[in-house]
Amino acid sequence: MAAVDRARVSVSPFGYPQVSRGQQSIAAAMDLTMSDDEDEVNIEHSLFAHICTPAKFPNAQAFIDLTSDSEDNEDVQTLTSVIQNVSGPSRVADIDKMEHGQFAQSSRSILRVMKRQASGQPAPTRHFLEATIGGILYRAGMSLELKDGSFLRIEQVDPMPFDVRFTGRHLFRATHPHVKMYLPKQENELIWVTQKMDSVGSKHVKKICDIRFTNHRTDFDEPTAELTCRLKLTIRQQGVVIIPDQHPLTTDQTAIEYLNFRESDAGFGKTSIQLRDEWRGQGRTTFFGEGQASADEMHNDRDVIDLTGTVTGKAQAYTFGDAYCGGGGMSCGARQAGLDIRWAVDNSDHAVDTYQRNFDGVEIEHADFFSFLTNDPNWTRVDICHCSPPCQTFSPAHTVQCAKDDANSACIFSAGSLCRSAKPRVLTMEETAGLPERWAEIFHRVLLDLVEIGYSLRWSVLRCDDYGVPQERKRLVVIAAGPGETLPHFPQPTHGLISAPGLLPRTTIWSAIADIPDDTRNHDVEKALHRWRLAHRAPFDGHRPAKTITCGGGEYNYHPTGLRPFTDREMACLQTFPMEFEFSDSNVRKQIGNAVPPFLAKAVYTEVAQSLRESDAKEASGVWH
């Protein structure tokens, strides 16, 4: 058989047409039982596809009539001239409940395929936006219910010699048994699974249906009358490159995102500014932050330039609040990333003492978290919040129950309460790496609480040594973006194996502790030697990362000589606290072990701040998202 010339047109996830680079392409349609000179092919299941001119269907791109007797089908050449006028989903009368078998009208028919001489190097296959089957028009923008109970929003139609295939967004009901518990369970709420563009044949189609794609927030306690998609789910596996020309992921990550304005159907989308104002209050958000950049940020000579070319001053910064701040590991990294720390809260005397010694001008409240929430919301409101509730109850190292377990377990659900009070544009959480697997039901409830109030989420178990931390430490990190905000990515790794191109080598024990001055506070080497004078350990190579630092030091964590344990200052350096960071007079080791490594915090908040700056620059220049 001769080849078929198809107009290659694809549709972006936002419903807009995109012309492929290949303008001259040939798609071969072969039948091994026939010669090239034969035009007619008998097929068992008839496929009715029809080429019509733009005059007859002004919004149609073109579609092939495989049953036509006419040899003159030059209308195909007009495809590229009409693809710029794609309309929204067509309304086809009286077929909403039509089953697939009803439009498979004939068991046999004649398939006539146009011949076209191919010359030169073959180009990529072209695709269609429309096709008819049994007299029914299928076009990009329509939605289909499939026989397996899932759904498809058509973005591309591919007539085949013996079938037609639909490619597009694949959706599942939120009540589907395989949908995770962190998604709201509403019968008519659909979840768009974005891993790939799924393709199905016509035999899998049950019927045409209406699905509304919207970014409007809703009360998930109220039933939805129509099939509606407002959330998309993305699961990325390790080894996948998320950002072009960057290093691949070293861990898996998952994201639940509300659709944005461009992904919503016409008339059902709100701009980022509208959504943000509804959540935080009109005029309550200052582009590029209303804070002042810290001294650390003032040295880095980085200007922020918006899309209009206007330079925003270095002094402007996003504001930050730290709940369950401990000694200040997360705040330390936030300050290094240029954030303006406004408040912190913790219930530990020793942690508050340490925090006050290192963060002048920050309002540090010595209180339990839920008492802190009674403060005026206008005072707690910041651009970025962090929430690290006590995680000992959920840690693999926690093997003995204690009196504080119930109270600590209750604190894990405090992120949603913090968002309702402070209404941050971005919230971060950090917890033990074992929470998602060992305590999945609790973790999913934490995520669901944030989704139900309108936040998009991304989470992963990050390797701290990917970001210059000299220890084999893994931590669960959650990034949540409020209504109207773009969900930031995780930072790309900066350190790795020596053979990895573009990455710094992993930081080692010796490189972290070798240059500590003898008179440094919390660095009594003689005392450490005396403690182990009768119980030396086996020496080991210090040119590698340490084991995970814990409140008690961590299993097998001692000086590479084997003659002594690490000093408190050495442990602080292994956690990447700066040398000048001052700790309280007691409970030092516990504060260090509980802390988020500042290098990890800096990497996360540098990425978060950059994401906010990019979004603010677009909006300041009138670009909606």
XYZ file of C-alpha atoms in Angstrom:
625
model
C 0.000 0.000 0.000
C 1.081 3.569 -0.504
C 1.971 5.835 2.368
C -0.440 8.293 3.929
C 0.555 11.953 4.323
C -0.635 13.110 7.747
C -0.567 16.598 9.171
C 1.467 16.353 12.333
C -0.245 18.388 15.003
C 0.012 17.899 18.749
C -1.698 19.717 21.583
C 0.030 20.935 24.701
C -1.312 19.926 28.144
C -2.935 23.356 28.155
C -5.123 22.650 25.123
C -3.239 24.862 22.661
C -2.076 23.501 19.285
C 1.619 23.028 18.675
C 2.933 22.473 15.159
C 5.759 19.993 15.038
C 9.086 20.838 13.481
C 8.631 18.262 10.756
C 6.531 19.881 8.032
C 6.869 17.186 5.372
C 6.301 13.697 6.734
C 5.180 10.352 5.428
C 3.475 7.663 7.493
C 3.635 4.182 6.044
C 0.519 2.034 6.206
C 1.546 -1.491 5.230
C -0.427 -4.677 4.588
C 1.794 -7.719 4.076
C -0.955 -9.522 2.137
C -1.221 -6.957 -0.673
C 1.008 -5.417 -3.298
C 1.873 -1.744 -3.485
C -0.372 -1.363 -6.519
C -3.535 -2.360 -4.682
C -5.731 0.370 -3.233
C -8.402 -1.631 -1.429
C -7.992 -3.491 1.846
C -10.751 -5.580 3.392
C -10.771 -5.272 7.171
C -12.777 -7.173 9.738
C -13.717 -4.118 11.813
C -14.583 -1.024 9.797
C -12.927 2.293 10.527
C -14.709 5.371 9.244
C -12.416 8.359 9.114
C -13.205 11.315 6.915
C -11.308 14.231 5.390
C -13.365 17.446 5.386
C -12.382 20.905 4.257
C -11.989 23.810 6.696
C -14.932 25.478 5.000
C -17.277 22.717 6.095
C -15.793 22.504 9.592
C -14.240 25.942 10.231
C -12.598 24.857 13.482
C -11.486 21.454 12.265
C -7.884 20.795 11.325
C -8.661 18.005 8.832
C -9.413 14.385 9.074
C -9.082 11.523 6.651
C -11.886 9.739 4.855
C -10.624 6.182 4.613
C -13.878 5.126 2.900
C -13.912 7.753 0.151
C -13.799 6.700 -3.496
C -12.223 9.970 -4.513
C -8.572 9.831 -5.514
C -8.187 13.585 -5.030
C -7.626 14.126 -1.350
C -5.306 17.082 -1.652
C -7.104 18.719 1.279
C -4.480 17.085 3.447
C -2.050 19.751 2.252
C -4.140 22.450 3.911
C -3.647 21.022 7.394
C -0.846 23.322 8.438
C -2.819 26.395 7.421
C -5.752 25.721 9.719
C -4.177 24.352 12.887
C -3.898 27.815 14.391
C -7.639 27.994 15.053
C -8.311 25.087 17.355
C -11.563 25.457 19.207
C -12.560 24.051 22.553
C -14.273 20.685 22.949
C -17.039 20.071 20.421
C -20.580 19.369 21.539
C -21.805 16.339 19.622
C -25.530 15.803 20.041
C -27.083 12.613 21.352
C -23.897 10.581 21.753
C -23.009 11.164 25.388
C -24.353 7.721 26.256
C -23.395 5.957 23.049
C -21.483 2.723 23.610
C -18.498 1.782 21.467
C -20.342 -1.086 19.852
C -23.053 1.227 18.566
C -20.697 3.119 16.323
C -18.835 0.031 15.131
C -21.584 -0.290 12.504
C -20.167 -2.743 10.061
C -18.174 -5.947 10.339
C -16.488 -5.373 7.014
C -15.754 -2.398 4.802
C -13.363 -1.219 2.190
C -10.395 0.803 3.409
C -9.069 3.050 0.678
C -5.797 4.777 1.420
C -4.296 7.593 -0.558
C -1.000 6.997 -2.299
C 1.750 9.544 -2.130
C 5.257 9.195 -3.434
C 7.856 9.360 -0.665
C 11.216 10.814 -1.540
C 14.379 11.504 0.412
C 14.842 10.959 4.132
C 11.532 9.963 5.818
C 10.294 12.526 8.344
C 8.412 11.942 11.609
C 4.780 10.837 11.519
C 2.158 13.584 11.522
C -0.811 13.473 13.874
C -4.411 14.631 13.684
C -6.593 16.638 15.991
C -9.832 15.148 14.658
C -11.326 11.990 13.212
C -14.782 10.504 12.736
C -15.762 6.967 13.589
C -19.159 5.743 12.477
C -20.187 9.308 11.694
C -19.175 10.608 15.145
C -16.604 13.381 15.383
C -13.754 12.912 17.870
C -11.506 15.892 18.366
C -8.804 17.226 20.676
C -10.406 18.657 23.791
C -13.103 16.000 24.073
C -13.193 13.650 27.054
C -13.752 9.908 26.978
C -14.784 7.407 29.604
C -12.893 4.159 29.080
C -14.166 0.667 29.706
C -11.755 0.136 32.602
C -13.385 3.025 34.506
C -10.649 5.577 33.837
C -10.925 8.662 31.613
C -8.992 10.367 28.835
C -8.954 13.994 27.659
C -8.072 13.764 23.965
C -5.077 15.791 22.856
C -4.211 13.905 19.693
C -5.983 11.536 17.291
C -4.025 8.987 15.248
C -5.958 7.099 12.544
C -4.314 3.717 11.999
C -4.861 1.211 9.158
C -7.225 -0.881 11.288
C -8.102 1.379 14.211
C -7.815 4.879 15.593
C -5.837 5.769 18.708
C -6.517 8.599 21.146
C -3.656 10.143 23.102
C -4.035 12.540 26.009
C -4.381 13.131 29.730
C -5.204 9.955 31.645
C -7.469 10.405 34.673
C -8.785 8.216 37.481
C -11.574 8.710 39.966
C -10.356 9.853 43.373
C -12.330 6.928 44.806
C -10.426 4.367 42.717
C -8.966 1.635 44.987
C -5.415 2.345 43.790
C -5.608 6.090 44.432
C -3.593 6.893 47.555
C -5.161 8.073 50.791
C -3.468 11.477 50.519
C -5.985 12.486 47.809
C -9.511 13.738 48.636
C -12.115 11.007 48.168
C -14.944 12.525 46.129
C -16.907 10.394 43.671
C -16.802 12.876 40.793
C -13.327 14.274 41.467
C -10.794 12.984 38.936
C -7.022 12.849 39.326
C -4.824 13.518 36.295
C -1.833 11.154 36.379
C 0.888 13.006 34.496
C 3.643 10.418 34.148
C 3.061 10.006 30.473
C 0.657 10.711 27.657
C -1.438 7.557 27.489
C -2.755 6.198 24.201
C -5.779 3.934 23.789
C -7.537 2.349 20.831
C -11.174 2.953 19.978
C -12.184 -0.491 21.276
C -11.355 0.674 24.812
C -13.749 3.644 24.639
C -17.034 3.342 26.527
C -18.536 6.741 25.745
C -17.943 10.444 25.350
C -18.354 12.444 28.543
C -17.912 15.956 29.904
C -15.016 16.685 32.268
C -14.336 20.112 33.673
C -10.669 21.015 34.201
C -10.417 23.832 36.740
C -8.063 25.330 39.311
C -10.891 26.591 41.515
C -10.507 25.455 45.113
C -13.407 23.582 46.646
C -14.758 22.227 49.884
C -14.053 18.522 49.511
C -16.725 17.794 52.099
C -19.339 18.918 49.566
C -20.145 16.504 46.699
C -19.238 17.570 43.166
C -22.120 17.343 40.688
C -20.012 17.085 37.514
C -16.888 15.171 36.632
C -14.142 17.595 37.625
C -10.358 17.524 37.538
C -8.476 20.031 39.684
C -5.523 17.915 40.875
C -2.680 16.195 39.058
C -0.374 13.514 40.441
C 3.237 13.041 39.345
C 5.551 10.297 40.550
C 9.172 10.606 39.434
C 11.609 7.741 39.808
C 15.253 8.112 40.725
C 17.539 8.506 37.749
C 15.061 10.780 35.931
C 16.254 14.204 34.778
C 13.593 16.750 35.804
C 15.332 19.921 34.604
C 17.184 19.713 31.245
C 20.996 19.762 31.492
C 20.815 19.081 35.234
C 21.760 15.978 37.164
C 19.207 13.164 37.525
C 17.313 12.505 40.715
C 19.036 10.304 43.268
C 15.745 9.584 45.051
C 12.089 9.122 44.140
C 9.727 12.055 44.510
C 5.972 12.563 44.334
C 3.926 15.689 43.673
C 0.237 16.560 44.028
C -0.534 19.847 42.281
C -3.610 21.918 41.661
C -4.001 22.818 37.997
C -2.842 26.256 36.962
C -4.670 28.842 34.852
C -3.414 27.533 31.504
C -4.207 23.910 32.324
C -7.822 24.798 33.137
C -10.656 24.851 30.603
C -11.713 28.208 29.201
C -13.943 29.978 31.692
C -12.948 27.685 34.572
C -9.513 29.027 35.436
C -8.400 31.687 37.890
C -5.125 33.557 37.643
C -2.423 33.114 40.250
C -3.113 36.605 41.597
C -6.820 35.863 42.039
C -6.148 32.624 43.900
C -3.474 34.169 46.108
C -5.628 37.161 47.012
C -8.548 34.880 47.905
C -6.274 32.932 50.263
C -3.984 35.575 51.779
C -6.142 38.671 51.343
C -6.156 41.237 48.574
C -2.962 43.255 48.453
C -1.384 41.234 51.279
C 1.472 39.860 49.165
C 4.522 41.924 48.216
C 6.381 40.846 45.093
C 9.938 39.719 45.958
C 9.105 39.863 49.685
C 8.702 42.667 52.180
C 11.697 41.671 54.296
C 15.301 42.808 54.373
C 18.074 40.534 53.108
C 20.380 39.135 55.772
C 24.042 40.024 56.020
C 24.954 36.634 54.535
C 22.931 37.407 51.422
C 24.324 40.898 51.028
C 27.728 39.516 50.057
C 26.706 37.270 47.209
C 26.423 39.979 44.509
C 23.269 38.485 43.034
C 20.760 40.922 41.595
C 17.212 39.830 40.858
C 15.969 40.886 37.428
C 12.326 40.659 36.477
C 11.046 40.084 32.958
C 10.747 43.822 32.272
C 14.453 44.311 32.909
C 13.978 46.161 36.188
C 16.537 45.359 38.869
C 15.059 44.749 42.294
C 17.335 45.732 45.135
C 19.394 43.208 47.023
C 17.858 44.462 50.267
C 14.459 42.951 49.446
C 13.882 39.442 50.815
C 11.151 36.923 51.554
C 10.054 36.651 55.176
C 10.440 33.410 57.122
C 9.017 31.769 60.245
C 10.347 28.639 61.963
C 8.023 26.413 64.018
C 9.655 23.797 66.269
C 12.890 25.669 65.564
C 15.125 23.731 67.975
C 18.606 25.189 68.109
C 18.129 26.798 64.694
C 19.507 24.486 61.995
C 16.734 25.300 59.522
C 16.855 29.014 60.363
C 20.624 28.985 59.867
C 20.222 27.643 56.329
C 17.324 30.029 55.640
C 19.479 32.978 56.659
C 22.299 31.762 54.417
C 19.766 31.569 51.558
C 18.875 35.239 52.086
C 15.545 34.985 53.912
C 14.449 37.514 56.531
C 13.615 35.520 59.686
C 10.672 37.112 61.494
C 9.770 34.614 64.220
C 10.561 31.221 65.716
C 8.910 29.053 68.360
C 10.012 26.084 70.466
C 9.082 24.566 73.816
C 12.626 23.604 74.903
C 14.510 25.881 77.320
C 17.901 24.830 75.961
C 16.867 25.185 72.316
C 15.443 28.670 72.890
C 18.678 29.663 74.680
C 20.766 28.498 71.718
C 18.469 30.217 69.223
C 18.634 33.548 71.046
C 22.450 33.454 71.028
C 22.589 33.182 67.237
C 19.632 35.105 65.813
C 19.587 38.689 66.983
C 16.410 40.595 66.191
C 14.255 37.496 65.690
C 11.140 37.109 67.834
C 11.696 33.742 69.524
C 8.727 32.527 71.545
C 9.221 29.947 74.286
C 5.862 28.173 74.075
C 4.134 25.060 72.867
C 3.027 25.226 69.260
C -0.713 25.440 69.819
C -0.305 28.324 72.271
C 1.774 30.070 69.617
C -1.154 29.831 67.184
C -3.198 32.148 69.419
C -1.029 35.053 68.245
C -2.466 37.658 65.878
C -2.454 36.133 62.352
C -1.220 39.461 60.996
C 1.943 38.959 63.070
C 2.505 35.307 62.153
C 1.962 35.893 58.407
C 5.167 35.334 56.424
C 6.133 34.328 52.882
C 7.801 31.038 53.832
C 7.228 28.808 56.884
C 8.993 25.762 58.191
C 7.399 23.137 60.416
C 9.417 20.255 61.892
C 7.326 18.631 64.635
C 9.142 16.207 66.966
C 9.810 13.042 64.992
C 11.277 10.708 67.608
C 8.048 8.686 67.796
C 8.283 7.876 64.061
C 12.048 7.349 63.852
C 13.484 3.847 63.248
C 15.821 4.596 66.173
C 12.840 4.974 68.543
C 12.435 1.514 70.059
C 11.152 2.292 73.571
C 7.895 4.139 74.259
C 8.009 7.179 76.509
C 5.557 9.555 78.187
C 5.887 12.184 75.430
C 4.993 9.864 72.539
C 1.299 10.815 72.386
C 2.023 14.542 72.515
C 4.733 14.236 69.865
C 2.430 12.184 67.637
C -0.271 14.865 67.818
C 2.215 17.550 66.745
C 2.729 15.863 63.380
C -0.638 17.263 62.260
C 0.282 20.870 63.040
C 1.340 21.875 59.500
C -2.240 22.480 58.383
C -2.922 24.624 61.451
C 0.195 26.677 60.743
C -0.910 27.263 57.143
C -4.339 28.432 58.262
C -2.717 30.952 60.619
C 0.385 32.207 58.791
C -0.940 31.575 55.241
C 2.587 31.145 53.843
C 3.166 31.190 50.131
C 5.425 28.166 50.649
C 5.623 25.762 53.600
C 8.380 23.222 54.198
C 8.412 20.197 56.487
C 11.308 17.946 57.491
C 10.829 14.591 59.183
C 12.430 11.200 59.695
C 12.950 9.233 56.490
C 10.953 6.301 57.859
C 7.650 8.170 58.180
C 6.191 7.442 54.681
C 6.674 3.682 54.927
C 6.468 2.818 58.614
C 3.636 5.248 59.366
C 2.014 5.668 55.945
C -1.511 6.267 57.234
C -0.376 9.118 59.492
C 1.811 10.634 56.773
C -1.002 10.496 54.204
C -3.347 12.248 56.649
C -0.798 15.061 57.069
C -0.624 15.477 53.290
C -4.398 15.314 52.866
C -4.860 18.073 55.432
C -2.665 20.382 53.339
C -4.311 19.417 50.035
C -7.787 20.050 51.423
C -6.915 23.649 52.315
C -5.592 24.271 48.800
C -1.848 23.552 48.925
C 0.104 21.717 46.230
C 2.738 19.309 47.565
C 6.038 17.736 46.611
C 7.890 15.279 48.822
C 10.932 13.048 48.732
C 13.509 11.437 50.990
C 16.643 13.479 50.263
C 20.227 12.385 50.782
C 21.980 15.079 52.775
C 25.374 14.161 51.302
C 24.008 15.254 47.893
C 24.205 18.824 49.241
C 27.612 18.858 50.929
C 26.640 17.415 54.325
C 29.432 15.008 55.411
C 27.201 12.237 56.723
C 24.997 9.438 55.425
C 21.811 11.135 56.528
C 18.432 10.832 54.793
C 15.520 13.108 55.618
C 11.949 13.351 54.392
C 11.336 16.841 52.999
C 7.913 18.183 51.995
C 7.456 21.410 50.016
C 3.928 22.851 49.930
C 2.858 25.794 47.740
C -0.259 27.787 48.586
C -3.070 28.804 46.230
C -1.726 30.729 43.250
C 1.893 29.690 43.812
C 4.146 27.618 41.579
C 5.294 24.479 43.383
C 9.103 24.691 43.735
C 11.316 21.793 42.740
C 13.830 20.179 45.028
C 17.349 21.537 44.629
C 19.589 19.721 42.200
C 22.422 17.759 43.857
C 25.694 19.648 44.197
C 27.865 16.757 45.423
C 28.246 13.173 44.307
C 30.649 10.460 43.317
C 33.977 11.725 42.057
C 33.242 10.249 38.624
C 29.997 12.225 38.252
C 30.557 15.152 35.854
C 29.743 18.624 37.168
C 29.408 17.537 40.798
C 31.719 18.262 43.688
C 33.062 15.194 45.503
C 31.168 14.190 48.624
C 32.332 15.968 51.757
C 34.260 13.724 54.156
C 34.776 13.539 57.908
C 38.346 14.822 57.701
C 37.451 17.756 55.462
C 34.766 18.810 57.963
C 36.718 18.541 61.238
C 40.415 18.865 60.369
C 40.655 22.652 60.731
C 38.833 23.231 64.023
C 40.990 25.508 66.223
C 41.991 23.952 69.552
C 40.413 26.739 71.596
C 37.010 26.506 69.902
C 34.017 26.351 72.215
C 32.555 22.831 72.705
C 35.809 21.256 71.466
C 37.531 19.677 74.476
C 39.725 17.002 72.890
C 41.487 16.093 76.144
C 38.183 15.384 77.857
C 37.111 13.160 74.960
C 40.403 11.215 75.088
C 40.034 10.705 78.827
C 36.540 9.263 78.414
C 37.825 6.506 76.124
C 41.243 5.946 77.697
C 40.336 2.336 78.540
C 38.046 1.561 75.599
C 39.573 2.351 72.232
C 37.731 1.435 69.042
C 38.932 0.181 65.682
C 40.315 3.030 63.541
C 38.781 3.682 60.104
C 39.305 5.798 57.010
C 38.046 9.337 57.639
C 37.983 10.159 53.937
C 34.287 9.282 53.740
C 31.032 10.678 55.154
C 30.076 9.922 58.751
C 27.118 7.806 59.763
C 23.890 9.619 60.671
C 24.369 12.032 63.580
C 21.718 11.446 66.265
C 20.961 12.882 69.698
C 23.331 10.349 71.238
C 25.979 10.737 68.571
C 24.908 7.885 66.336
C 25.962 4.265 66.018
C 29.608 3.823 64.958
C 30.116 7.584 65.010
C 33.476 8.303 66.600
C 36.785 9.895 65.667
C 38.554 8.083 62.780
C 41.569 7.377 65.015
C 39.386 5.200 67.229
C 40.912 6.849 70.317
C 37.964 9.048 71.290
C 34.396 10.072 70.485
C 33.669 13.186 68.456
C 33.580 16.417 70.408
C 30.363 18.438 70.351
C 31.976 20.936 67.977
C 33.032 18.160 65.611
C 29.478 16.854 65.576
C 28.216 20.374 64.850
C 30.643 20.597 61.921
C 29.433 17.242 60.616
C 25.939 18.768 60.729
C 27.366 21.798 58.793
C 26.795 24.397 61.521
C 29.189 27.326 61.021
C 32.170 27.496 63.389
C 30.864 30.647 65.051
C 27.500 29.074 65.911
C 27.146 29.118 69.708
C 25.254 26.500 71.702
C 23.706 26.651 75.165
C 25.593 25.348 78.192
C 23.793 21.991 78.293
C 21.942 19.484 76.085
C 24.265 20.425 73.232
C 24.531 16.983 71.662
C 20.752 16.526 71.643
C 20.251 19.879 69.915
C 22.852 19.007 67.289
C 21.377 15.562 66.627
C 17.831 16.944 66.310
C 18.831 19.738 63.936
C 18.288 20.000 60.201
C 21.745 20.343 58.590
C 22.067 24.024 57.562
C 23.603 23.057 54.192
C 20.475 21.053 53.328
C 18.258 23.907 54.515
C 20.222 26.439 52.474
C 19.884 24.333 49.313
C 16.121 23.933 49.785
C 15.454 27.610 50.538
C 17.691 28.870 47.763
C 15.526 26.867 45.350
C 12.275 28.014 47.009
C 13.294 31.680 46.930
C 14.379 31.419 43.300
C 11.034 29.857 42.358
C 9.153 32.694 44.083
C 11.341 35.315 42.400
C 10.692 33.831 38.969
C 6.932 33.757 39.574
C 6.923 37.298 40.953
C 8.947 38.567 37.999
C 6.415 37.107 35.557
C 3.440 38.546 37.411
C 5.110 41.940 37.811
C 5.432 42.059 34.020
C 1.814 40.982 33.470
C 2.383 37.300 32.709
C -0.222 35.098 34.421
C 0.245 31.481 35.328
